[in-house]
Structure formats: C-alpha cells, structure tokens
CSV table of C-alpha atoms in Angstrom, one decimal:
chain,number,residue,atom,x,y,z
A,105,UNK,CA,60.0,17.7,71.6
A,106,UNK,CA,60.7,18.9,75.2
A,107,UNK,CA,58.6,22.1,74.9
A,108,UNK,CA,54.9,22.7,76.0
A,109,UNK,CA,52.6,25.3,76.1
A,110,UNK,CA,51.1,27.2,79.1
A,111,UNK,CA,47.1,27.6,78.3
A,112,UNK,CA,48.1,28.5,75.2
A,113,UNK,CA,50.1,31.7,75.9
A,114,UNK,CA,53.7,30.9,77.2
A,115,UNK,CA,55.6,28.1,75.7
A,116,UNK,CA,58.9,26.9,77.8
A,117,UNK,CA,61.3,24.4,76.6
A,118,UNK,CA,62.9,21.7,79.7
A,119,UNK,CA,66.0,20.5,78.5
A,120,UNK,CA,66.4,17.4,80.8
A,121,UNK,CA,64.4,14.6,81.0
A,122,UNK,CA,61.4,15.7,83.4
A,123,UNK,CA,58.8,12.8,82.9
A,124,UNK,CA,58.0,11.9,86.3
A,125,UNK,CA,58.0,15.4,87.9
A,126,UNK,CA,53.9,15.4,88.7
A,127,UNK,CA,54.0,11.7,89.4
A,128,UNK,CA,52.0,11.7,93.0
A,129,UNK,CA,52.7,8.8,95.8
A,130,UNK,CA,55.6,7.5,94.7
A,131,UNK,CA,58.8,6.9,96.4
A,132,UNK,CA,60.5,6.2,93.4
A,133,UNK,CA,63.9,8.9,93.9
A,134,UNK,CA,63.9,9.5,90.4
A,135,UNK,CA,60.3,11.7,90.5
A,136,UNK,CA,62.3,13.4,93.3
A,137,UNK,CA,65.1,14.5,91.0
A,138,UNK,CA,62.5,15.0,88.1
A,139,UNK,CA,60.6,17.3,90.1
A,140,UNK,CA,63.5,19.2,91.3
A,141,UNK,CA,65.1,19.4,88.1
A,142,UNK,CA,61.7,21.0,86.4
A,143,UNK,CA,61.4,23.3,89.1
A,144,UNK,CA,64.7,24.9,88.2
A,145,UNK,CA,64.3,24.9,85.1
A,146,UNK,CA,61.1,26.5,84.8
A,147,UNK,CA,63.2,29.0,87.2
A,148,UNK,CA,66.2,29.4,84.5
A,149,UNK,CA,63.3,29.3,81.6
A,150,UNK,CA,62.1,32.6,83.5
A,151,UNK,CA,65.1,34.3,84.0
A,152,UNK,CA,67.9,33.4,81.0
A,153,UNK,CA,65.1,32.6,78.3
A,154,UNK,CA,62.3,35.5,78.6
A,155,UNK,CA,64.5,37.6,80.1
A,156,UNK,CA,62.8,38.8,83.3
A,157,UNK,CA,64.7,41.1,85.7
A,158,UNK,CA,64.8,42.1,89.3
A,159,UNK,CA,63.6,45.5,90.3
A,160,UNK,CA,61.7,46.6,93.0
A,161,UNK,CA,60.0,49.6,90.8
A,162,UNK,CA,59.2,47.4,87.6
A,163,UNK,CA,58.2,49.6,84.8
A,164,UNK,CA,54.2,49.7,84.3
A,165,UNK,CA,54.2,51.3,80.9
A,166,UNK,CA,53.5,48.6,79.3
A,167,UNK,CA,51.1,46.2,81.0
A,168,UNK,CA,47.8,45.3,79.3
A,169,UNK,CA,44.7,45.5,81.4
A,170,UNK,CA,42.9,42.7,79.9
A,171,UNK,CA,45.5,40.1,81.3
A,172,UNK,CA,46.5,39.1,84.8
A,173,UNK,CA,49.5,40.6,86.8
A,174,UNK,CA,51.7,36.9,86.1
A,175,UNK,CA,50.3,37.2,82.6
A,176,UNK,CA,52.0,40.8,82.2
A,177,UNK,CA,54.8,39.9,84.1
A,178,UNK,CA,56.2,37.5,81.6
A,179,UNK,CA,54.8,38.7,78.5
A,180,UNK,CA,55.0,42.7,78.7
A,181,UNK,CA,57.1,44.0,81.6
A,182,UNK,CA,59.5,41.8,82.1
A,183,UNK,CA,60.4,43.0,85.6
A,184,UNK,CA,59.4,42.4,88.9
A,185,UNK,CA,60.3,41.6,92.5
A,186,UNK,CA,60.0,38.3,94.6
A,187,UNK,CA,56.2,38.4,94.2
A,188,UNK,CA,56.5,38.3,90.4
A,189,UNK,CA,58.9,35.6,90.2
A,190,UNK,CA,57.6,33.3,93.0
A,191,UNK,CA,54.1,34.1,91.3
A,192,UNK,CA,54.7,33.1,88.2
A,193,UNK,CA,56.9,30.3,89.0
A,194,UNK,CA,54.0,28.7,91.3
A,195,UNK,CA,51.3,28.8,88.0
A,196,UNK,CA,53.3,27.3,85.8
A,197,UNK,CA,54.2,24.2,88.5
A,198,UNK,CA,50.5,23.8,89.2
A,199,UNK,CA,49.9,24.1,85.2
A,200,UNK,CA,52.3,20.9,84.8
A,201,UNK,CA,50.8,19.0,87.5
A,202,UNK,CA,53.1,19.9,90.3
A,203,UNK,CA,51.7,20.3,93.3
A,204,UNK,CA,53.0,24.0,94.5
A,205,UNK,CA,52.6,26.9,96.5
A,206,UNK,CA,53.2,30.7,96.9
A,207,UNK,CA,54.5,31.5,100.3
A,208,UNK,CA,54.6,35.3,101.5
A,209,UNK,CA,57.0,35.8,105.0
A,210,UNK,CA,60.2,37.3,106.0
A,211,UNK,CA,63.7,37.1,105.5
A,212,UNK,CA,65.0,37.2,108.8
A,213,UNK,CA,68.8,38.1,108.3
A,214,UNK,CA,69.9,39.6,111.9
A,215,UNK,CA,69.3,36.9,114.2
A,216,UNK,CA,71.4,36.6,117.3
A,217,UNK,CA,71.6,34.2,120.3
A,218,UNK,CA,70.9,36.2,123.6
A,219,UNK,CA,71.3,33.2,126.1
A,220,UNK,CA,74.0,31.1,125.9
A,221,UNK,CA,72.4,28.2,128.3
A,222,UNK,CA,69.0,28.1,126.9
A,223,UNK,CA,69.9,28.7,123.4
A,224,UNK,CA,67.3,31.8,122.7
A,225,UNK,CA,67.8,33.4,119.7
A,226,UNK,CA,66.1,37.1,119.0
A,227,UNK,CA,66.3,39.9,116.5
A,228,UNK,CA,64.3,42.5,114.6
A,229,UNK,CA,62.4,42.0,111.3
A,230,UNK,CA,61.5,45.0,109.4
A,231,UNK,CA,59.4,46.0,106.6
A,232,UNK,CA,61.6,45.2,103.6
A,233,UNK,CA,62.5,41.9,105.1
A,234,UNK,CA,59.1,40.6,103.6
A,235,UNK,CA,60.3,38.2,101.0
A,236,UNK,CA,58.0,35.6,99.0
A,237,UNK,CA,59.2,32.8,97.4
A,238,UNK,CA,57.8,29.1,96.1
A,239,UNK,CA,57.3,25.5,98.2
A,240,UNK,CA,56.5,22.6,95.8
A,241,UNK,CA,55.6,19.2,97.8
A,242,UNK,CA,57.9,15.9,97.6
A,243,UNK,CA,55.9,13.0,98.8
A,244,UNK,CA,57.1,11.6,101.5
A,245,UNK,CA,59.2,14.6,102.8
A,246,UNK,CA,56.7,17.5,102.8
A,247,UNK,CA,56.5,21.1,101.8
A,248,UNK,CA,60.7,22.4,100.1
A,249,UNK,CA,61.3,25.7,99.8
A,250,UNK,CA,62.6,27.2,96.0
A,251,UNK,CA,63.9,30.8,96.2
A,252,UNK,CA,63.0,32.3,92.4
A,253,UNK,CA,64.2,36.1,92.8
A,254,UNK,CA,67.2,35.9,90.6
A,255,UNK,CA,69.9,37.0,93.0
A,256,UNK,CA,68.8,34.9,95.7
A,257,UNK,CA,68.4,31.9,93.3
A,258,UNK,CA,71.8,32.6,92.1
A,259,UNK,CA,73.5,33.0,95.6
A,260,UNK,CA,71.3,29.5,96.6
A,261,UNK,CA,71.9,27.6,93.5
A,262,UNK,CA,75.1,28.8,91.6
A,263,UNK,CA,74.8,29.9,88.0
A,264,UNK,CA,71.2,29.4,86.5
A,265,UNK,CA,71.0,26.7,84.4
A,266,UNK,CA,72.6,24.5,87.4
A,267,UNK,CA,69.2,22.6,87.5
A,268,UNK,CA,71.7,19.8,85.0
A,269,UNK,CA,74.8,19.7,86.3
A,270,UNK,CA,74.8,16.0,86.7
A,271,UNK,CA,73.0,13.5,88.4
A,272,UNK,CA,72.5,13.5,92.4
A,273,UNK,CA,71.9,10.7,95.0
A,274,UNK,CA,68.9,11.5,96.6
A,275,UNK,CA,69.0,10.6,100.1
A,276,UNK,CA,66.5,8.5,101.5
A,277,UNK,CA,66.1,8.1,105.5
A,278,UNK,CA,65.5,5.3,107.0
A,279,UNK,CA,62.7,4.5,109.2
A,280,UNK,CA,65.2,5.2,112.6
A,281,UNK,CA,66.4,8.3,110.6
C-alpha cells in the first residue's frame, strides 16, 4: 500500500515508488529523483485529489476554529492562495521526513537591464508581487525551489500529475563543474 496517513487526519496516496525520498547524506541520484517525485506528488495529491482551488478571497464559512489554518485549508475550505498551498505542502514534506521550508518573497516579473556595459538590471516590485512558495533540500546541491499555487505549478511543470512521466538522468557535476 502506497498510502499513509498525516497525524492521523489526512491520508494521501504516492503512486510511484518514493522509498528514498527522506534518505539524508546520500549521493545516491535515485533519493534525488525520489524526493523530487514525492514532492510533486504531494503537490498533484493537493490539487487533483482533495480538490483545493486558487482564489485570493477563499471562502471562510466553513473553517472550524478548533483546528489550524493548513488543517482547514485541506479539510474544510478548500481554497486558498500561495500561502495555503506552499503551507500545507511544507507540513506534509516535514511530516514524511523531508527536510523542507516555507519561503515568503516576491515575484519579480518587470525586470529590465538599464546598462548595457555593466549589466544592471532594475525594476519595481509591488504589493501583489509577494508570492510564497516551498524549498525542500537535496544534499549535496542545497536549498530547490517548488512552486505549489496551481497555475504557477502548471505553467512550471506541465499538467499535474507530470511528477511520473518517466524516468530522468539526474545530472551530477563534477568536482571542476
């Protein structure tokens, strides 16, 4: 059975082999693609399975006040912005022994080089530019950046459920690299 249970409360079913996702200090390329392959999916599990949508004015009506705002997210409202998904996504890693992190910054889409021979780049950030979104850490590479808001994820990643489509050589630098 591929399935497990979140404290109990939330269960999500991986459909690809996933074993050595949390295996820590390994170099082994395969706990690369595991890892990368349950993060996905935990991302497709959030938004094809339980059905949670993008909206920046989720629906409050029915949130229970004796659970926590991720808790409500995926169990009662069902809606939510980049917080919400990048939240929730980040609990559940942690819960499965990956080590993950919620990052809060800016989505800065209006970037333009002023000087063509010093390469300086400038622009303005705004308000609704502030984005969040997940980082879950790859030994030996550092801190990778996983957009869960569905129509980012979609626009990064293709269709959910892409987490499968095959298997990947992982590219592995040399020491000169």
């Amino acid at each position: 059975d591929d399935s497990f249970i979140l404290e109990n409360k939330v269960s999500v079913n991986i459909p690809a082999d996933v074993s050595l996702a949390n295996v820590r200090n390994t170099s082994d390329p395969n706990a690369y693609i595991h890892r990368d392959r349950l993060v996905r999916n935990v991302i497709d599990y959030i938004i094809d399975e339980m059905g949670c949508e993008y909206t920046i004015t989720p629906d409050l009506t029915g949130v229970d006040a004796s659970l926590d705002g991720v808790e409500n997210f995926l169990r009662n409202t069902k809606e939510g912005y980049c917080v919400q998904f990048a939240s929730a996504v980040t609990l559940i890693l942690r819960e499965l022994g990956v080590p993950a992190r919620y990052v809060e910054g800016y989505i800065a889409d209006e970037i333009e080089r002023i000087s063509r021979d010093d390469f300086v780049y400038g622009g303005y950030v705004r308000d609704y530019n502030a984005h969040a979104w997940v980082e879950v850490w790859f030994d030996g590479v550092g801190w990778i950046q996983y957009e869960a808001t569905p129509q980012y994820y979609t626009g990064m990643y293709g269709a959910t459920g892409s987490a499968d489509t095959g298997p990947i050589t992982p590219v592995i630098p040399d020491e000169e690299t």
